[in-house]
Amino acid sequence: MALIETERLTRLYRLGAETVQALADVTLSIGEGEFVAVMGPSGSGKSTFMNVIGCLDRPTSGSYRLEGETVSALGGDALAAIRNRKMGFVFQQFHLLDRLDAFGNVELPLIYAGMDRARRGERAAAALRRVGLGERMHHRPTQLSGGQQQRVAIARAIVNGPKVLLADEPTGALDSRTSIEIMALFQQLNRDGTTVLVVTHEADVARYASRVIRFLDGRVQGDARQAPTDAAADLAALRRAPAPEPAGAAPCG
Amino acid sequence: MRLSDAAISAVDALRLNKLRSALTMLGIIIGVAAVIAMVAVGGGAREQVVAQIRSLGANLLVVMPGNITQGGVRLGSGAASTLTDEDSTAIAAEVPNVQVTSPYIRGTAQLIASGVNWSTSVFGIDLGWFEAREWEVERGREFEPEEIARGAQVALLGQTVARNLYGGLDPVGQELRIRNVPFRVTGIMARKGQSTWGQDQDDVVFVPLNTARQRVLGRNLANARAVGAIYVKVREGESLAQSEDDVKALLRQRHRIQPGQEDDFSIRNLADIAATREASARTLALLLAAVAGVSLAVGGIGIMNIMLVSVTERTREIGLRLAVGARRRDILRQFLFEAAGLAAIGGAVGVVIGVAAAYIISNAAGWPLLIQPESVLLAVAFSGLVGVFFGWYPALRASRLDPIEALRHA
């Protein structure tokens, strides 16, 4: 049994009088522990795919099973619980709450899980240490660099021990070096057992994945496994190279 | 999500935008403050009215001579001299449930005591007075029955008169001249305070009824036994209205008034006066409630407006919260808590300001301050409810956002 199984997954949008087919008959299976890059041009349906897999959106038809459970039949509260316990989201724009510090942002999913304060504190601190921000727990997002903000977002995504980490263009707002750092972090989390889905249109990002699924016009156009590039090795190479340090990308962790 | 976490989150959100929160609360603050102040002041004023009416004596009927028509000229109420002390005696003897009656006449006279003079009201009374008006002698003694009967030259002073004539000295046993007639002061009455009409009830001197007629105020030329009015005190718990009817029947009979003819007297029921005042106080309270309702509604609309703005501003935050596992009802509750918090804090601040204002007003007006803890609690609770009511729609809108759309919101 695969972790994620979709069968003829279809998602239609009504745009005025027109009906747009964002997903058309997508039948896929993703196993536990995979590192998948979902690629495709704008409007190819890759983001819709991620939203449906992440239980933020529901398919118009077809079925989606997560760990054998038919998720497409569940109600709103059950989907919220799945998002809370089994999914972790990372977004291009980080989506951190500016009025909370890093710790407060990471704590958020645990609050909705109904966890008590003491346990929340331990879990949030552990997650922040895991992304290398143990020293910056009480910095606000505005006091952190872009890479650090994305690390806070990743800590928030993994704090509840999710099955699947879903990242939508996670490096889209970052410079190339920081991007590699973030990808190295994803690879690390993947090695520790989390299934990772990264939506991207950059080949540079996709090469760190072990499987690349390509979308075009809502359909799966290609699905190939590959030997992933080691992001940590790329970083080490960058450090050896005499290239100037990109601004705002201080290595942390 | 736990309730305590929701409350903390709401307070955080309100603190983030302090000026906006404060301005939004202003409507509720003003509404609640106005209501608390007005209710307290109104309650104090009413309390004072009740105290004044009670100072007249409870369960009292006042029988006054009626108006008379002489050759086409109608004289005002009380002008006739149809009421006598014999009527008073008859009422006491024949009307059931009458505890005591007290006929009196009144006039104005100049008082002189050891070179100091003072003009005041002179009341000619009999022994029934003290019981009917529930008015005690504070120092010295009441009149003796024998002194009333013979028309002795003895006087009881109201506190204001005692102070003005004797200063700090004890007037009991001293000599006093009323219209140059010498009197002996037998005592000082207890303090009565202001009357319902704002008169100083302590600016008065009492002498026996007959003494007043014979030596001070002069005999009524039309009727030697005439009195100014009669107080009739009805026993506690008995019907004032019934006694009023009985007194009326008796007097009509005594005055030989034919059926269909007008009374030559009138009866006032002090309970009626009290009821009228109660009714006007109720009208005032209703008016206050209306003002409170309007101002709270206006405050509530302000809250709704700001909450709608806030929901729009925080669309992305809502999307994110939904993505990390918030249920729709968690979002609903978050915004309801914020709205209710705004209103309840506004209500609490309003109470503080209202109590302060009531304190200042009642101090200036000399009214007793009357703040009921229930009304304060009610004000805070009610403004919280206003917050929930007007926060509902914005919160519902927030909770119904589509997470994907919300996350994309610019």
Tab-separated table of C-alpha atoms in Angstrom, chain B:
chain	number	residue	atom	x	y	z
B	1	MET	CA	-7.961	24.591	20.053
B	2	ARG	CA	-8.255	25.301	23.721
B	3	LEU	CA	-10.395	28.201	24.937
B	4	SER	CA	-7.534	29.714	26.906
B	5	ASP	CA	-5.336	29.691	23.788
B	6	ALA	CA	-8.132	31.316	21.800
B	7	ALA	CA	-8.469	34.038	24.449
B	8	ILE	CA	-4.717	34.707	24.518
B	9	SER	CA	-4.645	34.865	20.747
B	10	ALA	CA	-7.544	37.344	20.728
B	11	VAL	CA	-5.874	39.632	23.267
B	12	ASP	CA	-2.637	39.487	21.242
B	13	ALA	CA	-4.476	40.527	18.117
B	14	LEU	CA	-6.142	43.435	19.932
B	15	ARG	CA	-2.859	44.611	21.390
B	16	LEU	CA	-1.234	44.600	17.986
B	17	ASN	CA	-3.380	47.510	16.881
B	18	LYS	CA	-3.848	49.443	20.082
B	19	LEU	CA	-5.094	52.720	18.647
B	20	ARG	CA	-7.599	51.023	16.402
B	21	SER	CA	-8.819	48.794	19.221
B	22	ALA	CA	-9.208	51.804	21.516
B	23	LEU	CA	-11.125	53.815	18.924
B	24	THR	CA	-13.374	50.868	18.183
B	25	MET	CA	-14.102	50.467	21.863
B	26	LEU	CA	-14.972	54.151	22.187
B	27	GLY	CA	-18.563	53.685	21.072
B	28	ILE	CA	-19.164	50.999	23.672
B	29	ILE	CA	-17.249	52.968	26.308
B	30	ILE	CA	-19.379	56.067	25.836
B	31	GLY	CA	-22.599	54.060	25.741
B	32	VAL	CA	-21.898	52.070	28.856
B	33	ALA	CA	-20.460	55.042	30.753
B	34	ALA	CA	-23.516	57.151	29.956
B	35	VAL	CA	-25.883	54.434	31.033
B	36	ILE	CA	-24.052	53.629	34.267
B	37	ALA	CA	-23.809	57.300	35.173
B	38	MET	CA	-27.421	58.068	34.340
B	39	VAL	CA	-28.808	54.983	36.046
B	40	ALA	CA	-26.770	55.719	39.155
B	41	VAL	CA	-27.753	59.385	39.206
B	42	GLY	CA	-31.364	58.570	38.384
B	43	GLY	CA	-31.432	55.900	41.072
B	44	GLY	CA	-29.975	58.335	43.578
B	45	ALA	CA	-32.498	61.004	42.646
B	46	ARG	CA	-35.345	58.511	42.959
B	47	GLU	CA	-34.032	57.303	46.270
B	48	GLN	CA	-34.119	60.874	47.472
B	49	VAL	CA	-37.689	61.378	46.282
B	50	VAL	CA	-38.755	58.212	48.050
B	51	ALA	CA	-37.001	59.384	51.196
B	52	GLN	CA	-38.755	62.747	50.968
B	53	ILE	CA	-42.144	61.155	50.525
B	54	ARG	CA	-41.414	58.845	53.417
B	55	SER	CA	-40.455	61.900	55.485
B	56	LEU	CA	-44.042	63.070	55.165
B	57	GLY	CA	-45.119	59.911	56.910
B	58	ALA	CA	-46.312	56.650	55.477
B	59	ASN	CA	-49.936	55.721	54.734
B	60	LEU	CA	-51.135	59.289	54.870
B	61	LEU	CA	-54.232	60.908	53.449
B	62	VAL	CA	-54.383	64.693	53.420
B	63	VAL	CA	-57.854	66.180	53.679
B	64	MET	CA	-58.005	69.783	52.516
B	65	PRO	CA	-60.895	72.246	52.406
B	66	GLY	CA	-62.365	72.534	48.935
B	67	ASN	CA	-62.727	75.508	46.689
B	68	ILE	CA	-65.765	77.677	47.150
B	69	THR	CA	-67.797	79.838	44.890
B	70	GLN	CA	-69.009	83.091	46.336
B	71	GLY	CA	-71.225	85.111	44.029
B	72	GLY	CA	-69.612	83.714	40.927
B	73	VAL	CA	-66.061	84.225	42.183
B	74	ARG	CA	-64.356	80.847	42.529
B	75	LEU	CA	-61.703	80.815	45.177
B	76	GLY	CA	-58.882	78.310	44.999
B	77	SER	CA	-58.594	74.985	46.676
B	78	GLY	CA	-58.105	75.312	50.420
B	79	ALA	CA	-59.778	78.708	50.533
B	80	ALA	CA	-62.908	77.447	52.199
B	81	SER	CA	-63.134	77.068	55.910
B	82	THR	CA	-65.319	74.017	55.770
B	83	LEU	CA	-62.971	71.651	57.564
B	84	THR	CA	-62.927	71.641	61.369
B	85	ASP	CA	-61.144	69.833	64.131
B	86	GLU	CA	-64.493	68.164	64.846
B	87	ASP	CA	-64.265	66.551	61.402
B	88	SER	CA	-60.901	65.262	62.443
B	89	THR	CA	-62.258	63.766	65.638
B	90	ALA	CA	-65.149	62.220	63.739
B	91	ILE	CA	-62.829	60.609	61.186
B	92	ALA	CA	-60.705	59.153	63.953
B	93	ALA	CA	-63.764	57.783	65.722
B	94	GLU	CA	-65.881	56.552	62.835
B	95	VAL	CA	-63.677	55.530	59.910
B	96	PRO	CA	-62.299	52.021	60.376
B	97	ASN	CA	-58.577	51.379	60.116
B	98	VAL	CA	-57.657	54.969	60.915
B	99	GLN	CA	-54.706	54.969	63.266
B	100	VAL	CA	-54.667	58.655	64.060
B	101	THR	CA	-55.778	61.997	62.661
B	102	SER	CA	-54.086	65.345	62.982
B	103	PRO	CA	-55.776	68.642	62.177
B	104	TYR	CA	-53.565	71.677	61.849
B	105	ILE	CA	-53.505	75.297	60.807
B	106	ARG	CA	-50.501	77.136	59.555
B	107	GLY	CA	-49.368	80.688	59.119
B	108	THR	CA	-46.268	82.820	59.125
B	109	ALA	CA	-44.978	84.814	62.058
B	110	GLN	CA	-41.959	86.693	63.320
B	111	LEU	CA	-40.107	85.032	66.178
B	112	ILE	CA	-37.931	86.860	68.704
B	113	ALA	CA	-35.612	85.254	71.219
B	114	SER	CA	-33.114	87.256	73.251
B	115	GLY	CA	-32.813	89.998	70.656
B	116	VAL	CA	-32.552	87.724	67.591
B	117	ASN	CA	-35.498	87.515	65.245
B	118	TRP	CA	-36.525	85.073	62.565
B	119	SER	CA	-39.569	84.703	60.335
B	120	THR	CA	-40.934	81.215	59.974
B	121	SER	CA	-43.953	78.971	59.528
B	122	VAL	CA	-46.110	78.508	62.604
B	123	PHE	CA	-48.082	75.282	62.833
B	124	GLY	CA	-50.954	74.882	65.247
B	125	ILE	CA	-51.132	71.164	65.931
B	126	ASP	CA	-52.597	68.627	68.296
B	127	LEU	CA	-51.097	65.447	69.701
B	128	GLY	CA	-51.892	63.391	66.614
B	129	TRP	CA	-49.262	65.295	64.659
B	130	PHE	CA	-46.235	63.472	65.986
B	131	GLU	CA	-47.659	60.050	65.180
B	132	ALA	CA	-49.213	61.000	61.843
B	133	ARG	CA	-46.043	62.645	60.503
B	134	GLU	CA	-43.789	60.142	62.277
B	135	TRP	CA	-41.872	63.073	63.649
B	136	GLU	CA	-40.240	62.813	67.034
B	137	VAL	CA	-39.027	65.321	69.547
B	138	GLU	CA	-35.265	65.107	69.678
B	139	ARG	CA	-34.635	66.977	72.879
B	140	GLY	CA	-37.107	68.139	75.511
B	141	ARG	CA	-40.708	66.886	75.427
B	142	GLU	CA	-43.907	66.824	73.368
B	143	PHE	CA	-46.926	68.891	74.372
B	144	GLU	CA	-49.024	67.578	77.253
B	145	PRO	CA	-52.704	66.807	76.486
B	146	GLU	CA	-53.578	69.388	79.093
B	147	GLU	CA	-51.482	72.038	77.292
B	148	ILE	CA	-53.252	71.253	74.001
B	149	ALA	CA	-56.663	71.462	75.655
B	150	ARG	CA	-56.076	74.723	77.436
B	151	GLY	CA	-54.092	76.423	74.724
B	152	ALA	CA	-50.867	76.756	76.694
B	153	GLN	CA	-48.125	79.061	75.445
B	154	VAL	CA	-45.595	76.348	74.708
B	155	ALA	CA	-43.594	75.810	71.512
B	156	LEU	CA	-41.543	73.117	69.800
B	157	LEU	CA	-38.800	74.303	67.440
B	158	GLY	CA	-37.643	72.877	64.161
B	159	GLN	CA	-33.895	72.470	63.892
B	160	THR	CA	-33.427	75.373	61.491
B	161	VAL	CA	-35.332	77.743	63.779
B	162	ALA	CA	-33.444	76.549	66.846
B	163	ARG	CA	-30.130	77.123	65.102
B	164	ASN	CA	-31.084	80.575	63.836
B	165	LEU	CA	-32.489	81.832	67.079
B	166	TYR	CA	-30.186	80.246	69.629
B	167	GLY	CA	-27.060	79.321	67.742
B	168	GLY	CA	-25.302	76.616	69.697
B	169	LEU	CA	-27.203	77.236	72.938
B	170	ASP	CA	-29.834	74.849	74.259
B	171	PRO	CA	-33.223	76.506	73.720
B	172	VAL	CA	-35.200	74.023	75.838
B	173	GLY	CA	-36.858	75.937	78.703
B	174	GLN	CA	-36.012	79.305	77.146
B	175	GLU	CA	-38.488	82.039	76.439
B	176	LEU	CA	-39.575	82.892	72.907
B	177	ARG	CA	-41.878	85.521	71.500
B	178	ILE	CA	-44.126	84.713	68.575
B	179	ARG	CA	-45.843	87.844	67.291
B	180	ASN	CA	-44.911	89.304	70.621
B	181	VAL	CA	-46.754	86.609	72.523
B	182	PRO	CA	-44.453	84.915	75.030
B	183	PHE	CA	-43.955	81.152	74.728
B	184	ARG	CA	-41.859	78.610	76.603
B	185	VAL	CA	-39.769	76.238	74.427
B	186	THR	CA	-40.472	72.652	75.500
B	187	GLY	CA	-38.295	70.881	72.954
B	188	ILE	CA	-36.618	70.580	69.581
B	189	MET	CA	-37.950	68.390	66.818
B	190	ALA	CA	-35.821	65.772	65.042
B	191	ARG	CA	-34.358	66.773	61.694
B	192	LYS	CA	-36.666	66.146	58.738
B	193	GLY	CA	-34.699	67.592	55.824
B	194	GLN	CA	-36.063	68.852	52.536
B	195	SER	CA	-39.611	68.192	51.487
B	196	THR	CA	-40.603	66.783	48.110
B	197	TRP	CA	-41.032	70.340	46.947
B	198	GLY	CA	-37.603	71.394	48.114
B	199	GLN	CA	-38.841	73.169	51.208
B	200	ASP	CA	-36.862	73.134	54.419
B	201	GLN	CA	-39.197	71.204	56.703
B	202	ASP	CA	-37.125	72.132	59.730
B	203	ASP	CA	-37.797	75.848	59.336
B	204	VAL	CA	-40.902	75.656	61.501
B	205	VAL	CA	-42.280	76.222	64.975
B	206	PHE	CA	-45.115	74.188	66.510
B	207	VAL	CA	-47.641	75.432	69.040
B	208	PRO	CA	-50.897	73.879	70.295
B	209	LEU	CA	-53.780	74.264	67.815
B	210	ASN	CA	-55.926	76.376	70.122
B	211	THR	CA	-53.028	78.626	71.087
B	212	ALA	CA	-52.358	79.286	67.435
B	213	ARG	CA	-55.988	80.195	66.841
B	214	GLN	CA	-56.395	82.389	69.906
B	215	ARG	CA	-53.050	84.149	70.157
B	216	VAL	CA	-50.916	83.870	67.063
B	217	LEU	CA	-52.643	83.284	63.743
B	218	GLY	CA	-56.048	84.536	64.723
B	219	ARG	CA	-59.488	82.994	64.570
B	220	ASN	CA	-61.088	82.170	61.262
B	221	LEU	CA	-63.918	84.642	61.108
B	222	ALA	CA	-66.208	82.334	59.198
B	223	ASN	CA	-65.717	79.321	61.404
B	224	ALA	CA	-63.939	79.299	64.741
B	225	ARG	CA	-63.245	75.583	64.559
B	226	ALA	CA	-61.811	75.668	61.035
B	227	VAL	CA	-58.478	73.961	60.342
B	228	GLY	CA	-56.110	74.239	57.375
B	229	ALA	CA	-55.978	70.541	56.695
B	230	ILE	CA	-56.238	67.146	58.365
B	231	TYR	CA	-53.706	64.375	58.132
B	232	VAL	CA	-55.309	60.950	58.328
B	233	LYS	CA	-52.943	58.084	59.043
B	234	VAL	CA	-54.230	54.692	58.002
B	235	ARG	CA	-53.053	51.536	59.765
B	236	GLU	CA	-50.129	49.742	58.149
B	237	GLY	CA	-51.229	47.177	55.580
B	238	GLU	CA	-54.773	48.538	55.212
B	239	SER	CA	-56.089	49.910	51.947
B	240	LEU	CA	-55.528	53.645	51.581
B	241	ALA	CA	-58.069	53.805	48.777
B	242	GLN	CA	-60.756	52.219	50.941
B	243	SER	CA	-60.073	54.636	53.768
B	244	GLU	CA	-60.129	57.505	51.312
B	245	ASP	CA	-63.619	56.468	50.217
B	246	ASP	CA	-64.742	56.089	53.820
B	247	VAL	CA	-63.432	59.517	54.806
B	248	LYS	CA	-65.135	61.027	51.778
B	249	ALA	CA	-68.476	59.405	52.617
B	250	LEU	CA	-68.250	60.541	56.224
B	251	LEU	CA	-67.359	64.131	55.371
B	252	ARG	CA	-70.077	64.402	52.707
B	253	GLN	CA	-72.530	63.272	55.339
B	254	ARG	CA	-71.198	65.614	57.981
B	255	HIS	CA	-71.151	68.565	55.576
B	256	ARG	CA	-74.630	67.672	54.319
B	257	ILE	CA	-73.643	67.488	50.693
B	258	GLN	CA	-76.453	66.254	48.461
B	259	PRO	CA	-75.810	63.509	45.925
B	260	GLY	CA	-74.687	65.116	42.671
B	261	GLN	CA	-73.222	68.102	44.501
B	262	GLU	CA	-69.484	68.694	44.512
B	263	ASP	CA	-67.380	67.943	47.566
B	264	ASP	CA	-66.378	70.956	49.655
B	265	PHE	CA	-63.077	69.260	50.453
B	266	SER	CA	-60.454	67.281	48.654
B	267	ILE	CA	-58.426	64.275	49.673
B	268	ARG	CA	-54.880	63.682	48.542
B	269	ASN	CA	-53.344	60.309	48.765
B	270	LEU	CA	-49.587	60.520	49.304
B	271	ALA	CA	-49.213	57.006	47.926
B	272	ASP	CA	-50.654	58.380	44.663
B	273	ILE	CA	-48.044	61.098	44.603
B	274	ALA	CA	-45.377	58.499	45.231
B	275	ALA	CA	-46.798	56.303	42.474
B	276	THR	CA	-46.816	59.211	40.035
B	277	ARG	CA	-43.214	59.880	40.826
B	278	GLU	CA	-42.392	56.204	40.489
B	279	ALA	CA	-44.063	56.190	37.096
B	280	SER	CA	-42.083	59.171	35.872
B	281	ALA	CA	-38.938	57.536	37.202
B	282	ARG	CA	-39.862	54.431	35.213
B	283	THR	CA	-40.333	56.515	32.082
B	284	LEU	CA	-36.912	58.011	32.672
B	285	ALA	CA	-35.436	54.540	33.128
B	286	LEU	CA	-37.037	53.421	29.877
B	287	LEU	CA	-35.604	56.429	28.123
B	288	LEU	CA	-32.190	55.587	29.533
B	289	ALA	CA	-32.556	52.023	28.330
B	290	ALA	CA	-33.406	53.327	24.860
B	291	VAL	CA	-30.346	55.588	24.861
B	292	ALA	CA	-28.264	52.648	26.066
B	293	GLY	CA	-29.651	50.429	23.344
B	294	VAL	CA	-28.927	52.950	20.630
B	295	SER	CA	-25.405	53.716	21.800
B	296	LEU	CA	-24.555	50.045	22.223
B	297	ALA	CA	-25.935	49.308	18.770
B	298	VAL	CA	-23.835	52.122	17.305
B	299	GLY	CA	-20.807	50.795	19.192
B	300	GLY	CA	-21.587	47.316	17.942
B	301	ILE	CA	-21.781	48.464	14.346
B	302	GLY	CA	-18.382	50.093	14.827
B	303	ILE	CA	-17.043	46.774	16.023
B	304	MET	CA	-18.577	44.965	13.077
B	305	ASN	CA	-17.045	47.456	10.686
B	306	ILE	CA	-13.565	47.120	12.155
B	307	MET	CA	-13.819	43.349	12.353
B	308	LEU	CA	-14.724	43.207	8.660
B	309	VAL	CA	-11.655	45.308	7.878
B	310	SER	CA	-9.583	43.091	10.101
B	311	VAL	CA	-10.815	39.908	8.417
B	312	THR	CA	-9.906	41.322	5.020
B	313	GLU	CA	-6.485	42.423	6.241
B	314	ARG	CA	-5.789	39.057	7.760
B	315	THR	CA	-7.051	36.904	4.924
B	316	ARG	CA	-3.638	35.319	4.449
B	317	GLU	CA	-3.332	34.642	8.143
B	318	ILE	CA	-6.696	32.897	8.059
B	319	GLY	CA	-5.573	30.841	5.061
B	320	LEU	CA	-2.422	29.840	6.876
B	321	ARG	CA	-4.287	28.908	10.040
B	322	LEU	CA	-6.619	26.730	7.985
B	323	ALA	CA	-3.601	25.112	6.297
B	324	VAL	CA	-1.940	24.187	9.586
B	325	GLY	CA	-5.088	22.533	10.835
B	326	ALA	CA	-7.526	25.130	12.160
B	327	ARG	CA	-11.114	24.029	11.792
B	328	ARG	CA	-13.674	26.536	10.548
B	329	ARG	CA	-15.109	26.818	14.013
B	330	ASP	CA	-11.636	27.650	15.381
B	331	ILE	CA	-11.488	30.622	13.017
B	332	LEU	CA	-15.040	31.629	13.892
B	333	ARG	CA	-14.195	31.492	17.561
B	334	GLN	CA	-10.992	33.481	17.131
B	335	PHE	CA	-12.791	36.426	15.569
B	336	LEU	CA	-15.763	36.173	17.914
B	337	PHE	CA	-13.379	36.313	20.853
B	338	GLU	CA	-11.751	39.405	19.427
B	339	ALA	CA	-15.084	41.139	18.885
B	340	ALA	CA	-16.412	40.131	22.292
B	341	GLY	CA	-13.105	41.149	23.868
B	342	LEU	CA	-13.279	44.583	22.253
B	343	ALA	CA	-16.819	45.070	23.507
B	344	ALA	CA	-16.260	43.645	26.981
B	345	ILE	CA	-13.090	45.663	27.591
B	346	GLY	CA	-14.942	48.713	26.258
B	347	GLY	CA	-17.769	47.887	28.631
B	348	ALA	CA	-15.427	47.578	31.592
B	349	VAL	CA	-13.718	50.894	30.812
B	350	GLY	CA	-17.173	52.417	30.340
B	351	VAL	CA	-18.203	51.222	33.796
B	352	VAL	CA	-15.164	52.841	35.395
B	353	ILE	CA	-15.813	56.148	33.625
B	354	GLY	CA	-19.537	55.929	34.314
B	355	VAL	CA	-19.043	55.317	38.022
B	356	ALA	CA	-16.606	58.223	38.205
B	357	ALA	CA	-19.062	60.503	36.391
B	358	ALA	CA	-21.934	59.396	38.633
B	359	TYR	CA	-19.798	60.102	41.657
B	360	ILE	CA	-19.010	63.624	40.440
B	361	ILE	CA	-22.608	64.408	39.445
B	362	SER	CA	-24.184	63.112	42.635
B	363	ASN	CA	-21.563	64.940	44.674
B	364	ALA	CA	-22.369	68.190	42.891
B	365	ALA	CA	-26.127	67.683	43.154
B	366	GLY	CA	-26.014	66.401	46.732
B	367	TRP	CA	-27.810	63.183	45.831
B	368	PRO	CA	-26.982	59.849	47.332
B	369	LEU	CA	-24.818	57.719	45.033
B	370	LEU	CA	-26.630	54.537	44.117
B	371	ILE	CA	-24.634	52.046	42.036
B	372	GLN	CA	-25.943	48.511	41.966
B	373	PRO	CA	-23.261	45.883	41.385
B	374	GLU	CA	-25.772	43.933	39.288
B	375	SER	CA	-26.187	46.826	36.881
B	376	VAL	CA	-22.422	47.056	36.472
B	377	LEU	CA	-22.120	43.333	35.778
B	378	LEU	CA	-25.077	43.526	33.457
B	379	ALA	CA	-23.486	46.366	31.504
B	380	VAL	CA	-20.247	44.443	30.953
B	381	ALA	CA	-22.030	41.213	30.092
B	382	PHE	CA	-24.417	42.985	27.757
B	383	SER	CA	-21.641	44.789	25.918
B	384	GLY	CA	-19.856	41.444	25.532
B	385	LEU	CA	-23.039	40.088	23.995
B	386	VAL	CA	-23.158	43.085	21.668
B	387	GLY	CA	-19.637	42.150	20.583
B	388	VAL	CA	-20.647	38.568	19.895
B	389	PHE	CA	-23.775	39.677	18.042
B	390	PHE	CA	-22.019	42.193	15.822
B	391	GLY	CA	-18.860	40.107	15.552
B	392	TRP	CA	-20.771	37.134	14.272
B	393	TYR	CA	-21.035	38.155	10.667
B	394	PRO	CA	-17.354	39.117	10.211
B	395	ALA	CA	-16.294	35.945	12.038
B	396	LEU	CA	-18.562	33.848	9.856
B	397	ARG	CA	-17.061	35.445	6.784
B	398	ALA	CA	-13.582	34.678	8.042
B	399	SER	CA	-14.438	31.061	8.780
B	400	ARG	CA	-15.928	30.528	5.330
B	401	LEU	CA	-12.861	31.666	3.417
B	402	ASP	CA	-11.399	29.205	0.973
B	403	PRO	CA	-7.902	28.391	2.276
B	404	ILE	CA	-6.281	28.383	-1.162
B	405	GLU	CA	-7.806	31.708	-2.171
B	406	ALA	CA	-6.962	33.126	1.236
B	407	LEU	CA	-3.308	32.093	0.990
B	408	ARG	CA	-3.058	33.726	-2.435
B	409	HIS	CA	-4.624	36.969	-1.178
B	410	ALA	CA	-2.269	39.871	-1.818
